[in-house]
Coordinates of N, CA and C in Angstrom, one line a residue:
X1 N 0.8 -1.2 0.0 CA 0.0 0.0 0.0 C 0.9 1.2 0.0
X2 N 0.6 2.2 -0.8 CA 1.3 3.5 -0.9 C 1.1 4.3 0.4
X3 N 2.2 4.6 1.1 CA 2.1 5.3 2.4 C 1.5 6.7 2.2
X4 N 1.5 7.3 1.0 CA 0.9 8.6 0.8 C -0.7 8.5 0.8
X5 N -1.2 7.3 0.6 CA -2.7 7.2 0.4 C -3.3 6.3 1.5
X6 N -2.6 6.2 2.7 CA -3.2 5.4 3.7 C -4.5 6.0 4.2
X7 N -5.5 5.1 4.4 CA -6.8 5.6 4.9 C -6.9 5.6 6.4
X8 N -7.5 6.6 7.0 CA -7.7 6.7 8.4 C -9.1 7.0 8.6
X9 N -9.6 6.8 9.9 CA -11.0 7.0 10.2 C -11.4 8.4 9.9
X10 N -10.5 9.4 10.1 CA -10.8 10.8 9.9 C -10.7 11.2 8.4
X11 N -10.1 10.5 7.6 CA -9.9 10.9 6.2 C -8.7 10.2 5.6
X12 N -8.0 10.9 4.7 CA -6.8 10.4 4.0 C -5.5 10.9 4.7
X13 N -4.6 10.0 4.9 CA -3.3 10.4 5.5 C -2.3 10.6 4.4
X14 N -1.6 11.8 4.5 CA -0.6 12.1 3.5 C 0.7 12.4 4.2
X15 N 1.8 12.1 3.5 CA 3.1 12.4 4.0 C 3.5 13.9 3.8
X16 N 4.4 14.4 4.6 CA 4.9 15.7 4.4 C 6.3 15.5 3.7
X17 N 6.5 16.3 2.6 CA 7.7 16.2 1.9 C 8.9 16.9 2.6
X18 N 10.1 16.9 2.0 CA 11.2 17.5 2.6 C 11.2 19.0 2.6
X19 N 10.2 19.6 1.9 CA 10.0 21.1 2.0 C 8.9 21.5 2.9
X20 N 8.3 20.5 3.6 CA 7.2 20.7 4.5 C 5.8 20.8 3.8
X21 N 5.7 20.3 2.6 CA 4.4 20.5 1.8 C 3.6 19.2 2.0
X22 N 2.3 19.4 1.9 CA 1.3 18.3 1.9 C 0.4 18.5 0.7
X23 N 0.1 17.5 0.0 CA -0.8 17.6 -1.2 C -2.2 17.4 -0.7
X24 N -3.1 18.3 -1.1 CA -4.5 18.2 -0.8 C -5.1 17.3 -1.9
X25 N -5.7 16.2 -1.5 CA -6.3 15.3 -2.5 C -7.2 16.0 -3.6
X26 N -7.1 15.6 -4.8 CA -7.8 16.2 -5.9 C -9.3 16.2 -5.6
X27 N -9.9 15.2 -5.0 CA -11.3 15.1 -4.8 C -11.7 16.2 -3.8
X28 N -10.9 16.5 -2.8 CA -11.2 17.6 -1.9 C -11.0 19.0 -2.6
X29 N -10.0 19.1 -3.4 CA -9.7 20.4 -4.1 C -10.9 20.7 -5.0
X30 N -11.4 19.7 -5.7 CA -12.5 19.9 -6.6 C -13.8 20.2 -5.9
X31 N -14.1 19.5 -4.8 CA -15.3 19.7 -4.1 C -15.3 21.0 -3.3
X32 N -14.1 21.5 -2.9 CA -14.0 22.8 -2.2 C -13.6 24.0 -3.2
X33 N -13.6 23.7 -4.5 CA -13.2 24.7 -5.5 C -11.9 25.3 -5.2
X34 N -10.9 24.5 -4.8 CA -9.5 25.0 -4.6 C -8.8 24.7 -5.9
X35 N -8.3 25.8 -6.6 CA -7.6 25.6 -7.9 C -6.2 26.2 -7.7
X36 N -5.4 26.0 -8.7 CA -4.1 26.6 -8.8 C -4.2 28.1 -8.5
X37 N -3.5 28.7 -7.6 CA -3.5 30.1 -7.3 C -4.5 30.4 -6.2
X38 N -5.3 29.5 -5.8 CA -6.3 29.7 -4.7 C -5.5 29.9 -3.4
X39 N -6.2 30.5 -2.4 CA -5.6 30.8 -1.1 C -6.3 29.9 -0.1
X40 N -5.5 29.5 0.9 CA -6.1 28.7 2.0 C -5.6 29.4 3.3
X41 N -6.4 29.3 4.3 CA -6.0 29.7 5.7 C -5.6 28.5 6.4
X42 N -4.4 28.6 7.1 CA -3.9 27.5 7.9 C -3.8 27.9 9.3
X43 N -4.6 27.2 10.2 CA -4.6 27.6 11.6 C -4.3 26.4 12.5
X44 N -3.6 26.7 13.6 CA -3.4 25.6 14.6 C -4.6 25.5 15.5
X45 N -5.1 24.3 15.6 CA -6.3 24.1 16.5 C -5.9 23.0 17.4
X46 N -6.7 22.9 18.5 CA -6.4 21.8 19.5 C -6.3 20.5 18.8
X47 N -5.1 19.9 18.9 CA -4.9 18.5 18.4 C -4.7 18.4 16.9
X48 N -4.5 19.6 16.2 CA -4.2 19.5 14.8 C -4.1 20.8 14.0
X49 N -4.3 20.7 12.7 CA -4.2 21.9 11.8 C -5.5 22.0 11.1
X50 N -6.1 23.2 10.9 CA -7.3 23.4 10.1 C -6.9 24.2 8.9
X51 N -7.2 23.6 7.7 CA -6.9 24.3 6.4 C -8.3 24.6 5.8
X52 N -8.5 25.9 5.5 CA -9.8 26.4 5.0 C -9.6 27.2 3.8
X53 N -10.3 27.0 2.7 CA -10.2 27.8 1.5 C -10.7 29.2 1.8
X54 N -10.0 30.2 1.3 CA -10.4 31.6 1.5 C -10.4 32.4 0.2
X55 N -11.1 33.4 0.1 CA -11.1 34.3 -1.1 C -10.4 35.6 -0.7
X56 N -9.4 35.9 -1.4 CA -8.7 37.2 -1.1 C -9.5 38.2 -1.9
X57 N -9.9 39.3 -1.2 CA -10.7 40.3 -1.9 C -10.0 41.0 -3.0
X58 N -10.6 41.2 -4.1 CA -10.1 41.9 -5.3 C -8.8 41.2 -5.8
X59 N -8.9 39.9 -5.9 CA -7.8 39.1 -6.6 C -8.4 38.1 -7.5
X60 N -7.6 37.7 -8.5 CA -8.0 36.7 -9.5 C -8.2 35.4 -8.9
X61 N -9.3 34.7 -9.2 CA -9.6 33.4 -8.6 C -8.7 32.3 -9.3
X62 N -8.1 32.6 -10.4 CA -7.2 31.7 -11.1 C -5.8 31.8 -10.7
X63 N -5.2 33.0 -10.8 CA -3.8 33.2 -10.5 C -3.5 33.8 -9.2
X64 N -4.5 34.5 -8.6 CA -4.3 35.1 -7.3 C -3.8 36.5 -7.4
X65 N -3.5 37.0 -8.6 CA -3.0 38.4 -8.8 C -4.0 39.4 -8.3
X66 N -3.6 40.4 -7.5 CA -4.5 41.4 -7.0 C -4.8 42.5 -8.0
X67 N -6.0 43.0 -7.9 CA -6.5 44.0 -8.8 C -5.8 45.3 -8.5
X68 N -5.3 46.0 -9.6 CA -4.7 47.3 -9.5 C -5.0 48.1 -10.8
X69 N -4.3 49.2 -10.9 CA -4.6 50.1 -12.1 C -4.1 49.3 -13.4
X70 N -3.1 48.5 -13.3 CA -2.6 47.8 -14.5 C -3.3 46.5 -14.7
X71 N -3.9 45.9 -13.7 CA -4.6 44.6 -13.8 C -6.0 44.7 -13.3
X72 N -6.9 44.8 -14.3 CA -8.4 44.9 -13.9 C -9.0 43.5 -13.9
X73 N -10.1 43.4 -13.2 CA -10.8 42.1 -13.1 C -12.2 42.2 -13.8
X74 N -12.6 41.0 -14.3 CA -13.9 40.8 -14.8 C -14.6 39.8 -13.9
X75 N -15.9 39.8 -13.8 CA -16.6 38.9 -12.9 C -17.3 37.9 -13.8
X76 N -17.1 36.6 -13.5 CA -17.8 35.5 -14.3 C -18.3 34.5 -13.2
X77 N -19.6 34.3 -13.2 CA -20.2 33.4 -12.3 C -19.8 33.7 -10.8
X78 N -19.8 34.9 -10.5 CA -19.5 35.4 -9.1 C -18.0 35.2 -8.8
X79 N -17.2 35.1 -9.8 CA -15.7 34.9 -9.5 C -15.0 36.0 -10.3
X80 N -13.9 36.5 -9.6 CA -13.1 37.5 -10.3 C -12.0 36.8 -11.1
X81 N -11.9 37.3 -12.4 CA -10.8 36.8 -13.2 C -10.1 38.0 -13.8
X82 N -8.7 38.0 -13.7 CA -8.0 39.1 -14.2 C -7.9 39.1 -15.7
X83 N -7.6 40.2 -16.3 CA -7.6 40.4 -17.8 C -6.5 39.4 -18.4
X84 N -5.4 39.2 -17.7 CA -4.4 38.3 -18.3 C -4.9 36.9 -18.4
X85 N -5.5 36.4 -17.3 CA -6.1 35.0 -17.4 C -7.2 34.9 -18.4
X86 N -8.0 36.0 -18.4 CA -9.1 36.0 -19.4 C -8.6 35.9 -20.8
X87 N -7.5 36.6 -21.1 CA -6.9 36.6 -22.4 C -6.4 35.2 -22.8
X88 N -5.8 34.5 -21.8 CA -5.3 33.2 -22.0 C -6.4 32.2 -22.3
X89 N -7.5 32.4 -21.5 CA -8.7 31.5 -21.7 C -9.3 31.8 -23.1
X90 N -9.3 33.0 -23.5 CA -9.9 33.4 -24.8 C -9.1 32.7 -26.0
X91 N -7.7 32.7 -25.8 CA -6.9 32.1 -26.8 C -7.2 30.6 -26.9
X92 N -7.4 29.9 -25.8 CA -7.7 28.5 -25.8 C -9.0 28.2 -26.5
X93 N -10.0 29.1 -26.3 CA -11.3 29.0 -26.9 C -11.3 29.2 -28.4
X94 N -10.4 30.0 -28.9 CA -10.4 30.3 -30.4 C -9.6 29.3 -31.2
X95 N -8.9 28.4 -30.5 CA -8.1 27.4 -31.3 C -8.9 26.4 -31.9

């Protein structure tokens, strides 16, 4: 059995790599809408660690870039997307 995918009563057990990173399982990322560039809050709680997805106000939901004079945001389905990411998405759509 792969030690990174051991099952526990509370959920999935994952190993910590040499840089201190833990991979959040894809099923959880999808169900909690955590994508590349998303932010999470990491808190110490009694007996463990609590990781919670958060939305940084006025930042792109794809890359995390903050809105400013040079980088404006568009809203799509209640999510902010910066002009740079929107341009990349548009290029994919036109291929």
